[in-house]
Coordinates of N, CA and C in Angstrom, one line a residue:
M1461 N 0.0 -4.2 -11.1 CA 1.0 -3.7 -10.3 C 0.8 -2.6 -9.0
N1462 N 1.6 -2.4 -7.5 CA 1.6 -2.2 -6.3 C 2.2 -1.0 -6.8
S1463 N 1.5 0.3 -5.7 CA 2.7 1.2 -5.9 C 3.3 1.7 -4.6
I1464 N 4.5 1.6 -4.6 CA 5.7 1.9 -3.9 C 6.5 3.0 -3.4
V1465 N 6.3 3.6 -2.0 CA 6.4 5.0 -2.0 C 7.7 5.0 -1.2
S1466 N 8.7 5.7 -0.9 CA 9.9 5.4 -0.2 C 10.4 6.8 -0.3
R1467 N 10.8 8.2 1.0 CA 10.5 9.2 1.1 C 10.6 8.9 3.2
Y1468 N 10.9 10.5 2.5 CA 10.6 11.2 4.3 C 9.8 11.9 4.8
E1469 N 9.1 11.5 6.3 CA 7.8 11.8 6.6 C 8.1 12.7 8.1
H1470 N 7.8 14.4 8.4 CA 7.9 14.4 9.2 C 6.6 15.1 9.8
K1471 N 6.3 14.9 10.6 CA 5.6 15.4 11.2 C 4.7 16.8 13.0
F1472 N 3.6 17.3 12.4 CA 4.3 18.5 13.2 C 2.6 19.0 13.4
Y1473 N 2.8 19.8 15.3 CA 1.5 20.8 15.1 C 1.3 22.0 15.0
I1474 N 0.6 22.3 14.4 CA 0.1 23.9 14.3 C -1.6 24.8 14.8
D1475 N -1.6 25.1 15.5 CA -2.2 26.5 15.6 C -3.2 26.7 14.0
K1476 N -4.3 27.7 14.5 CA -5.0 27.7 12.7 C -3.8 28.9 12.1
I1477 N -3.3 30.0 13.1 CA -3.0 31.0 12.9 C -1.8 30.7 11.9
T1478 N -1.1 29.9 12.9 CA -0.1 28.9 11.9 C -0.7 28.0 10.7
F1479 N -1.5 28.3 10.5 CA -2.0 26.8 9.7 C -2.2 28.1 8.0
S1480 N -2.9 29.1 8.3 CA -4.0 30.2 7.6 C -2.5 31.1 6.9
S1481 N -1.4 31.4 8.0 CA -0.1 32.0 7.2 C 0.8 30.6 6.2
L1482 N 0.2 29.9 6.8 CA 1.5 28.5 6.3 C 1.1 28.5 4.4
Q1483 N -0.3 28.5 5.1 CA -1.8 28.7 3.6 C -0.9 29.4 2.4
K1484 N -1.2 31.1 2.8 CA -1.0 31.5 1.7 C 0.3 31.7 0.7
M1485 N 1.5 30.9 2.0 CA 2.4 31.0 1.1 C 3.0 29.9 0.3
L1486 N 2.4 28.7 0.7 CA 2.7 27.8 -0.3 C 1.2 28.3 -1.0
S1487 N 0.5 28.2 -1.3 CA -0.2 28.4 -2.3 C 0.5 28.7 -3.2
D1488 N 0.9 30.2 -3.4 CA 2.3 30.9 -4.1 C 3.5 30.3 -5.0
L1489 N 3.3 28.9 -4.3 CA 4.8 27.4 -5.1 C 4.3 26.6 -4.6
L1490 N 3.2 25.8 -4.9 CA 3.2 24.7 -4.9 C 2.0 24.7 -5.5
Q1491 N 0.9 23.5 -6.1 CA 0.0 22.9 -6.3 C -0.9 22.5 -5.4
T1492 N -2.2 22.6 -5.3 CA -3.1 21.9 -4.2 C -3.0 21.0 -5.1
D1493 N -3.6 19.1 -4.6 CA -2.6 18.1 -4.5 C -4.5 18.5 -5.7
K1494 N -4.4 17.1 -6.7 CA -5.5 16.0 -7.5 C -6.6 16.6 -6.8
N1495 N -6.9 16.1 -5.6 CA -8.6 15.6 -4.5 C -9.5 16.9 -4.2
C1496 N -8.1 18.3 -4.2 CA -8.0 19.2 -3.5 C -9.2 20.0 -5.1
I1497 N -10.7 20.0 -4.9 CA -11.0 20.3 -5.2 C -11.9 21.5 -5.4
D1498 N -10.8 23.4 -6.2 CA -11.2 24.6 -6.0 C -10.7 24.6 -4.5
N1499 N -9.2 23.7 -4.5 CA -8.7 24.6 -3.2 C -8.7 24.4 -2.1
Q1500 N -10.2 23.4 -2.3 CA -10.0 22.6 -1.0 C -10.1 21.9 -0.5
S1501 N -10.3 21.0 0.9 CA -10.1 20.3 1.6 C -11.2 19.0 1.0
Y1502 N -10.6 17.8 1.6 CA -11.1 16.2 0.6 C -11.3 15.7 2.5
L1503 N -11.7 14.9 2.2 CA -11.9 13.8 3.0 C -11.6 12.6 2.8
V1504 N -10.6 11.8 4.2 CA -9.8 10.8 4.1 C -10.8 9.8 4.8
T1505 N -10.8 8.6 5.3 CA -11.4 7.5 6.1 C -10.1 6.8 6.1
S1506 N -10.0 5.5 7.3 CA -9.4 4.8 7.1 C -10.0 4.1 7.6
L1507 N -9.2 2.7 7.9 CA -9.9 1.6 8.2 C -8.7 0.8 9.3
Y1508 N -8.6 0.8 10.9 CA -7.0 0.4 10.3 C -7.4 -1.1 11.1
Y1509 N -5.9 -1.8 10.5 CA -6.8 -3.2 10.9 C -4.8 -3.3 11.9
D1510 N -5.2 -4.2 13.5 CA -3.7 -4.6 14.2 C -3.7 -6.3 14.5
S1511 N -2.6 -6.4 15.4 CA -2.8 -7.9 15.5 C -3.3 -8.6 17.2
L1512 N -3.4 -9.2 17.3 CA -4.3 -8.9 18.1 C -4.2 -9.5 19.5
N1513 N -2.5 -8.5 19.5 CA -2.1 -8.2 20.9 C -1.4 -6.7 20.5
N1514 N -1.9 -6.0 19.5 CA -2.3 -4.6 19.4 C -0.9 -4.0 18.6
S1515 N -0.2 -4.8 18.5 CA 1.2 -4.9 18.1 C 1.7 -3.6 17.6
A1516 N 0.5 -3.1 16.5 CA 0.5 -2.2 16.4 C 1.0 -0.1 16.9
Y1517 N -0.2 -0.9 18.2 CA -0.7 1.1 19.3 C 0.7 0.3 19.7
Y1518 N 1.0 -0.5 20.2 CA 2.2 -0.7 21.4 C 3.7 -0.6 20.1
D1519 N 4.0 -1.0 19.0 CA 5.0 -0.5 18.9 C 5.5 0.7 18.4
K1520 N 4.0 2.0 18.3 CA 4.8 2.7 18.1 C 4.7 3.8 19.5
I1521 N 3.6 3.1 19.9 CA 3.7 4.3 21.9 C 5.2 4.2 22.4
D1522 N 5.7 2.4 22.3 CA 7.8 2.0 22.6 C 8.1 2.4 21.9
G1523 N 7.5 3.5 20.4 CA 9.1 4.2 19.6 C 10.3 3.0 19.4
V1524 N 9.2 2.0 18.8 CA 10.3 0.8 17.4 C 10.6 1.7 16.8
E1525 N 12.0 1.3 16.3 CA 12.3 2.0 15.0 C 11.6 0.9 13.8
F1526 N 11.5 0.2 14.0 CA 10.8 -0.7 12.5 C 9.4 -1.3 12.9
R1527 N 8.3 -0.5 12.3 CA 7.6 -0.9 12.6 C 6.5 -0.8 11.5
K1528 N 5.2 -0.8 11.6 CA 4.5 -1.6 9.8 C 2.7 -0.6 10.6
K1529 N 1.8 -0.1 9.9 CA 0.4 -0.5 10.0 C -0.4 -0.6 9.1
I1530 N -0.8 -1.5 8.9 CA -2.2 -2.0 7.7 C -3.4 -1.1 7.5
R1531 N -4.0 -0.9 6.9 CA -5.0 1.0 6.6 C -6.1 0.3 5.8
I1532 N -7.6 0.5 5.2 CA -8.0 0.1 3.6 C -8.7 1.9 3.8
R1533 N -8.2 2.5 3.2 CA -7.8 4.2 3.2 C -9.3 4.5 1.3
S1534 N -10.1 5.6 2.1 CA -10.7 6.6 0.6 C -11.2 7.3 0.5
Y1535 N -11.2 7.8 -0.6 CA -11.3 9.9 -0.4 C -12.9 10.3 -1.0
D1536 N -13.3 10.9 -0.2 CA -14.3 11.6 -0.6 C -14.9 10.2 -0.7
N1537 N -15.6 9.7 -0.1 CA -16.0 8.5 -0.1 C -16.9 8.1 -1.2
S1538 N -15.3 7.6 -2.0 CA -15.2 7.6 -2.8 C -15.5 5.2 -3.0
D1539 N -16.1 5.1 -4.2 CA -16.5 2.9 -4.3 C -14.6 2.8 -4.4
R1540 N -13.8 3.6 -4.9 CA -12.5 3.1 -5.2 C -11.9 3.2 -3.6
L1541 N -11.1 2.0 -3.5 CA -9.9 1.4 -1.9 C -9.1 1.7 -2.7
K1542 N -8.0 1.5 -1.1 CA -6.4 1.6 -1.6 C -6.3 0.8 -0.3
F1543 N -5.6 -0.6 -0.2 CA -5.0 -1.3 0.8 C -3.4 -1.0 0.8
E1544 N -2.9 -0.6 2.1 CA -2.0 -0.1 2.7 C -0.8 -0.5 3.8
I1545 N 0.3 -0.6 2.5 CA 1.2 -1.1 4.8 C 2.4 -0.4 4.8
K1546 N 2.3 0.7 5.5 CA 3.1 2.0 5.8 C 3.6 0.9 7.0
E1547 N 4.9 1.3 6.4 CA 6.6 0.8 7.2 C 7.0 2.0 7.2
K1548 N 8.1 1.9 8.6 CA 8.5 2.7 9.4 C 10.0 2.2 9.8
H1549 N 11.0 2.4 8.9 CA 13.0 2.2 8.8 C 13.5 3.5 9.1
G1550 N 14.0 3.1 10.5 CA 14.3 4.8 10.9 C 13.1 6.5 11.3
D1551 N 14.1 7.0 9.5 CA 13.6 8.0 9.7 C 12.9 8.6 7.7
I1552 N 12.7 6.8 7.9 CA 12.1 6.9 6.5 C 11.0 6.1 6.1
I1553 N 9.9 6.8 5.4 CA 8.7 5.8 5.5 C 8.6 5.0 4.1
V1554 N 8.7 3.7 4.1 CA 7.8 2.6 3.2 C 6.7 2.2 3.1
K1555 N 5.8 3.0 2.3 CA 4.5 3.0 1.9 C 4.4 1.9 0.5
T1556 N 3.9 1.0 0.5 CA 2.9 0.2 -0.1 C 1.5 -0.5 -0.2
S1557 N 0.8 -0.1 -1.6 CA -0.2 0.1 -1.9 C -1.3 0.1 -2.7
K1558 N -2.4 -0.4 -2.9 CA -2.9 -1.8 -4.1 C -4.4 -0.7 -3.7
V1559 N -4.6 -0.3 -4.8 CA -6.1 0.5 -6.0 C -7.1 -0.8 -5.9
F1560 N -8.7 -0.8 -5.5 CA -9.3 -1.9 -5.2 C -10.5 -1.2 -5.2
S1561 N -11.4 -1.6 -5.9 CA -12.7 -1.5 -6.2 C -13.6 -2.0 -4.7
K1562 N -14.3 -1.0 -4.0 CA -15.8 -1.7 -2.3 C -16.0 -2.9 -2.7
K1563 N -16.4 -3.6 -3.9 CA -17.0 -4.8 -4.0 C -15.9 -6.0 -3.3
D1564 N -14.5 -5.6 -3.8 CA -13.7 -6.7 -3.2 C -13.0 -6.9 -1.3
F1565 N -13.7 -5.2 -1.1 CA -13.4 -5.5 0.4 C -13.7 -6.6 1.6
S1566 N -14.3 -7.3 1.3 CA -15.2 -8.7 1.9 C -14.0 -9.5 1.7
D1567 N -13.1 -9.7 0.6 CA -12.4 -10.9 0.2 C -10.9 -10.6 0.7
I1568 N -11.3 -8.7 1.3 CA -9.9 -7.8 1.4 C -9.6 -8.9 2.9
N1569 N -10.6 -8.1 3.8 CA -10.8 -8.3 5.0 C -10.7 -9.4 5.7
T1570 N -11.2 -10.6 4.5 CA -11.5 -11.4 5.2 C -10.1 -12.2 5.4
F1571 N -9.0 -12.3 4.1 CA -7.3 -12.6 3.5 C -7.2 -12.1 4.5
L1572 N -7.0 -10.5 5.0 CA -6.5 -10.0 6.1 C -6.9 -10.8 7.7
K1573 N -7.8 -10.8 8.3 CA -7.8 -12.2 9.4 C -7.5 -13.0 10.0
L1574 N -7.1 -13.8 8.2 CA -7.1 -14.6 8.3 C -6.0 -15.2 6.9
P1575 N -4.7 -14.4 6.8 CA -3.5 -14.5 6.1 C -2.9 -15.9 5.4
N1576 N -4.0 -16.5 4.9 CA -3.1 -17.5 5.1 C -3.3 -18.0 3.1
Q1577 N -2.4 -19.1 2.1 CA -2.4 -18.3 0.9 C -4.4 -19.7 0.5
N1578 N -5.0 -19.9 0.8 CA -6.9 -20.1 0.7 C -6.7 -18.4 0.4
N1579 N -6.5 -18.3 1.0 CA -7.7 -16.3 1.3 C -6.2 -15.7 0.3
Q1580 N -5.3 -16.2 -0.4 CA -4.5 -15.1 -1.0 C -5.0 -15.2 -2.7
K1581 N -5.2 -16.4 -2.6 CA -5.7 -16.7 -3.7 C -7.2 -15.8 -5.1
K1582 N -7.8 -15.7 -3.4 CA -9.1 -15.1 -3.3 C -8.5 -13.8 -4.8
V1583 N -8.3 -12.8 -3.0 CA -7.2 -11.4 -3.8 C -6.2 -11.0 -4.4
S1584 N -5.4 -12.0 -5.2 CA -4.1 -12.3 -5.7 C -3.9 -11.3 -6.7
S1585 N -5.3 -10.8 -7.2 CA -5.4 -9.3 -8.2 C -4.4 -8.4 -7.7
I1586 N -5.1 -8.6 -5.8 CA -4.6 -7.2 -4.8 C -3.3 -7.4 -4.3
I1587 N -3.7 -8.6 -3.7 CA -2.9 -9.0 -2.7 C -1.3 -10.0 -2.9
D1588 N -1.0 -9.4 -3.7 CA 0.7 -10.5 -4.7 C 1.6 -10.9 -3.5
Q1589 N 2.4 -11.4 -3.9 CA 3.2 -13.1 -3.4 C 4.3 -11.4 -2.2
N1590 N 4.3 -10.7 -2.9 CA 5.2 -9.6 -2.5 C 4.4 -8.9 -1.3
I1591 N 3.2 -8.8 -1.6 CA 2.7 -7.5 0.0 C 2.2 -9.1 0.8
Y1592 N 2.2 -10.7 0.6 CA 2.0 -11.5 0.9 C 3.0 -11.2 2.9
K1593 N 4.4 -12.0 1.7 CA 5.2 -12.0 2.7 C 5.1 -11.1 3.6
K1594 N 4.5 -9.7 3.8 CA 4.2 -9.7 4.8 C 4.2 -9.4 5.2
L1595 N 2.4 -9.7 4.9 CA 1.3 -10.2 6.0 C 1.6 -11.3 7.0
A1596 N 2.1 -12.4 6.1 CA 1.3 -13.6 6.5 C 1.7 -14.8 7.5
Y1597 N 0.7 -15.8 7.5 CA 0.8 -15.8 9.7 C 0.3 -15.1 10.5
T1598 N 0.4 -13.9 10.3 CA -0.6 -13.0 11.6 C -2.0 -12.5 11.3
Y1599 N -2.6 -13.4 12.6 CA -4.3 -13.1 12.4 C -4.0 -11.3 12.6
R1600 N -4.9 -10.3 11.7 CA -4.4 -9.1 11.9 C -7.0 -8.8 11.9
K1601 N -6.7 -8.5 12.9 CA -9.0 -7.3 12.5 C -9.0 -5.7 12.3
P1602 N -10.1 -5.4 12.1 CA -10.1 -3.9 12.1 C -9.8 -3.5 13.3
V1603 N -9.4 -2.2 14.0 CA -10.4 -1.5 15.3 C -10.8 -0.5 15.5
V1604 N -10.2 -0.2 14.0 CA -11.2 1.4 14.3 C -10.8 2.2 13.0
W1605 N -12.1 2.9 13.2 CA -12.4 4.4 11.9 C -11.2 5.3 11.8
V1606 N -11.2 6.1 11.2 CA -10.2 7.3 11.7 C -11.0 8.2 10.5
E1607 N -11.1 9.3 10.6 CA -11.3 10.4 9.5 C -10.7 11.4 9.5
Y1608 N -10.8 12.8 8.8 CA -9.8 14.0 9.5 C -10.2 15.0 7.5
D1609 N -9.8 16.1 7.6 CA -10.5 16.6 6.2 C -8.8 16.9 5.9
R1610 N -8.4 16.7 4.1 CA -6.8 17.4 4.3 C -7.2 18.5 2.9
L1611 N -6.4 18.6 3.3 CA -5.8 19.8 2.5 C -4.1 20.2 1.8
A1612 N -4.1 19.7 0.8 CA -2.7 19.4 0.6 C -2.4 19.9 -0.9
Y1613 N -0.4 20.0 -1.3 CA -0.4 20.7 -1.8 C 1.2 19.9 -2.1
T1614 N 1.6 20.3 -3.4 CA 2.4 18.6 -4.1 C 3.3 19.9 -4.6
L1615 N 4.8 19.7 -5.1 CA 5.7 19.7 -6.3 C 6.4 18.4 -7.1
P1616 N 5.8 18.0 -8.1 CA 6.7 17.2 -8.3 C 8.7 16.8 -7.5
F1617 N 9.2 17.6 -8.2 CA 10.8 17.7 -8.0 C 11.0 17.7 -6.3
N1618 N 11.2 16.2 -6.7 CA 12.3 15.2 -5.2 C 10.7 13.9 -4.7
N1619 N 9.1 14.5 -5.5 CA 7.2 14.5 -5.0 C 7.8 15.3 -3.3
V1620 N 7.8 16.1 -3.3 CA 7.1 17.2 -2.3 C 6.1 16.8 -2.1
R1621 N 5.1 17.4 -0.5 CA 4.3 16.2 -1.0 C 4.0 17.4 0.9
I1622 N 2.9 18.1 0.5 CA 2.4 18.8 1.9 C 1.4 19.2 2.6
T1623 N 0.4 18.6 3.6 CA -0.6 18.4 3.9 C -0.7 18.9 5.5
F1624 N -2.3 19.6 5.7 CA -2.8 19.4 6.8 C -3.9 19.6 7.0
D1625 N -3.8 19.1 8.5 CA -5.0 17.4 7.9 C -6.2 17.9 9.7
M1626 N -6.4 18.2 9.4 CA -7.8 19.2 10.8 C -9.3 18.1 11.4
N1627 N -9.9 18.7 11.9 CA -10.9 18.2 12.7 C -10.9 16.5 12.6
L1628 N -9.7 15.6 13.2 CA -9.8 13.5 13.9 C -10.4 14.2 14.2
R1629 N -11.4 12.3 13.7 CA -13.0 11.8 14.1 C -13.1 10.3 14.2
S1630 N -13.1 9.8 14.6 CA -12.4 8.0 15.2 C -13.8 7.8 15.4
K1631 N -14.1 6.5 15.3 CA -14.9 5.5 16.0 C -14.1 4.1 16.4
E1632 N -14.2 4.0 17.0 CA -13.5 1.8 17.6 C -15.1 1.4 16.7
V1633 N -14.3 -0.6 15.8 CA -15.0 -0.9 16.1 C -15.5 -2.0 17.2
C1634 N -16.3 -2.3 17.5 CA -17.8 -3.6 17.8 C -17.6 -4.4 16.8
G1635 N -16.4 -5.9 17.5 CA -16.6 -6.9 16.9 C -16.3 -7.1 15.5
D1636 N -17.2 -7.6 14.6 CA -15.8 -7.7 13.2 C -17.2 -6.1 11.5
V1637 N -15.8 -6.1 11.0 CA -17.0 -5.2 9.8 C -17.2 -6.1 8.1
I1638 N -18.5 -5.7 8.3 CA -19.1 -6.3 6.9 C -18.5 -6.2 6.0
G1639 N -18.5 -4.8 5.8 CA -18.4 -4.1 4.8 C -18.1 -3.0 4.6
Y1640 N -17.6 -2.0 3.8 CA -17.2 -1.2 4.2 C -17.6 0.4 4.3
D1641 N -18.4 0.5 4.4 CA -19.6 1.4 5.4 C -19.7 2.5 6.5
P1642 N -18.4 3.5 6.5 CA -17.7 4.0 7.8 C -18.9 4.3 8.2
P1643 N -18.1 4.4 9.6 CA -20.2 4.6 11.2 C -20.0 6.4 11.0
K1644 N -20.7 7.0 11.6 CA -21.2 8.4 12.3 C -19.5 8.5 13.0
M1645 N -18.7 9.4 13.2 CA -17.7 9.3 14.0 C -17.8 10.7 14.4
E1646 N -17.1 10.7 15.6 CA -17.1 11.0 16.9 C -15.9 12.5 17.2
S1647 N -15.8 13.6 17.3 CA -14.3 14.4 17.8 C -13.7 13.7 18.5
V1648 N -12.2 13.7 18.3 CA -11.2 12.9 19.3 C -10.7 14.1 20.5
S1649 N -11.1 14.0 21.6 CA -12.1 15.3 22.9 C -9.9 15.6 22.9
D1650 N -9.6 16.7 23.0 CA -8.9 17.9 23.3 C -7.4 18.0 21.9
F1651 N -8.5 17.6 21.3 CA -7.3 16.6 19.6 C -8.1 18.2 18.5
S1652 N -7.1 19.3 19.0 CA -8.0 20.5 18.5 C -7.1 20.8 17.5
D1653 N -5.2 21.0 17.2 CA -4.3 21.1 16.5 C -4.3 20.6 14.8
I1654 N -4.0 21.7 14.6 CA -3.9 20.6 12.8 C -2.3 20.0 12.5
I1655 N -2.1 19.1 12.3 CA -1.4 18.1 12.4 C -1.4 18.6 10.1
L1656 N 0.8 18.7 10.8 CA 0.8 19.8 9.4 C 2.7 18.7 9.3
E1657 N 2.0 17.5 7.8 CA 3.4 17.3 7.8 C 4.2 17.4 6.3
I1658 N 5.2 17.3 6.7 CA 5.8 17.5 5.3 C 7.2 16.1 4.7
K1659 N 6.8 16.2 3.6 CA 7.4 14.5 3.1 C 7.6 14.8 1.7
Y1660 N 8.6 14.3 1.3 CA 9.7 14.3 0.3 C 10.9 12.8 0.4
N1661 N 11.3 12.8 -0.9 CA 12.4 11.8 -1.2 C 13.6 12.8 -1.2
N1662 N 15.1 11.9 -1.4 CA 16.3 13.2 -0.6 C 16.5 14.2 0.4
Y1663 N 15.9 15.6 -0.2 CA 15.3 16.4 0.2 C 14.4 17.8 0.2
L1664 N 14.5 18.3 1.2 CA 13.8 19.2 0.5 C 13.7 20.4 -0.2
P1665 N 13.8 20.9 -0.9 CA 13.9 22.0 -2.0 C 14.1 22.8 -0.5
K1666 N 15.4 23.4 -1.0 CA 15.8 25.3 -0.1 C 14.8 26.0 -0.6
H1667 N 13.9 26.4 -0.7 CA 13.0 27.3 -1.7 C 11.5 27.0 -0.7
V1668 N 11.2 25.9 -0.5 CA 10.6 25.3 0.2 C 10.6 25.4 1.6
A1669 N 12.1 24.5 2.7 CA 12.4 24.6 3.2 C 12.2 25.9 4.7
R1670 N 12.7 26.6 3.2 CA 13.0 29.1 3.4 C 11.6 28.7 4.5
I1671 N 11.0 29.0 4.1 CA 9.7 28.9 4.5 C 9.3 28.0 5.6
F1672 N 9.4 27.1 6.0 CA 8.7 26.7 7.4 C 10.2 26.9 8.3
G1673 N 11.0 26.9 7.9 CA 12.6 28.1 8.8 C 11.8 29.1 9.4
A1674 N 11.2 29.4 9.1 CA 10.6 31.2 9.5 C 9.5 30.8 10.6
Y1675 N 9.3 29.5 11.1 CA 8.0 29.3 12.5 C 9.3 28.7 13.3
S1676 N 8.7 28.6 14.1 CA 8.9 27.7 15.0 C 8.3 26.7 15.7
L1677 N 9.2 25.8 14.9 CA 7.9 25.0 14.9 C 8.7 23.1 15.3
N1678 N 8.0 21.8 15.9 CA 8.7 21.3 16.8 C 7.6 19.5 16.3
K1679 N 9.1 18.9 15.3 CA 8.5 19.0 15.4 C 8.2 16.8 16.2
S1680 N 6.9 16.4 16.0 CA 6.4 15.5 17.4 C 6.3 13.8 17.3
A1681 N 5.8 13.0 17.2 CA 5.4 11.8 16.9 C 4.0 12.1 16.3
I1682 N 3.6 12.2 15.4 CA 2.5 11.8 16.2 C 1.1 10.7 15.1
S1683 N 0.7 10.1 15.6 CA -0.1 9.1 15.4 C -1.4 8.8 14.3
K1684 N -1.6 9.7 14.3 CA -3.9 10.0 13.5 C -4.3 8.4 14.8
Y1685 N -3.3 7.0 13.9 CA -3.9 6.2 14.4 C -3.6 5.5 16.1
C1686 N -2.9 6.2 16.9 CA -2.9 5.9 18.2 C -3.7 6.9 18.3
N1687 N -3.6 8.5 18.1 CA -4.7 8.7 18.5 C -6.2 8.7 18.3
S1688 N -6.4 8.2 18.0 CA -7.5 7.2 17.8 C -8.6 6.2 19.0
R1689 N -7.5 5.3 19.0 CA -7.8 4.7 20.0 C -8.3 4.5 21.3
K1690 N -9.8 4.5 21.8 CA -10.4 5.2 23.0 C -10.4 3.8 24.0
V1691 N -11.0 2.3 22.9 CA -10.3 1.3 23.8 C -9.3 -0.1 23.3
I1692 N -8.6 0.0 24.2 CA -7.6 -1.2 23.9 C -7.9 -2.3 24.3
Y1693 N -8.1 -3.4 23.4 CA -8.1 -5.0 23.4 C -7.9 -5.8 23.6

């Protein structure tokens, strides 16, 4: 079964001093994510796909209100991968995801490059008809690897999730990708800030909102995907 999450999502650039202060305050109120072993950050790696005319890239740059991104993601180099469609509908983010084994990557990659019914049948346990309808008839190519270190805090009420993403790195894809084997990546130049993301359903609880209200935070239209694209072809 696919996982579908619909929530609000706000992003901010913060410096290391603000990060350190927020980290201390949040650790008293929220739990760390299950991936944060011993309260340490974990590695997030994503392979992004885009259309032949780079529509996902340009939709973001142009501020198109309704847009989508396609990626395959792993955590801490696990053999369990996650296929994701992330759609933005105004202020609401809808994310459809499905976990699958690394051994199925080649078939998923083939489907994304040529999303027809024959290729969909080979991966029907991962790409069901609902996902197929979102992806059909648009050729997509793998364009860039992106990775960063993430520290995450969670609160079950209203599905609150606070993440800090650091050390953004990337590597452009040249040609095709044969397997899900992330290459050595390079730091994204002029990108030393930490990305704070505040995510929740319905509303942010007051005791959590009060923490962020003590800081001068400016919401930004941040895209780790777009920041990581060096060559648009």
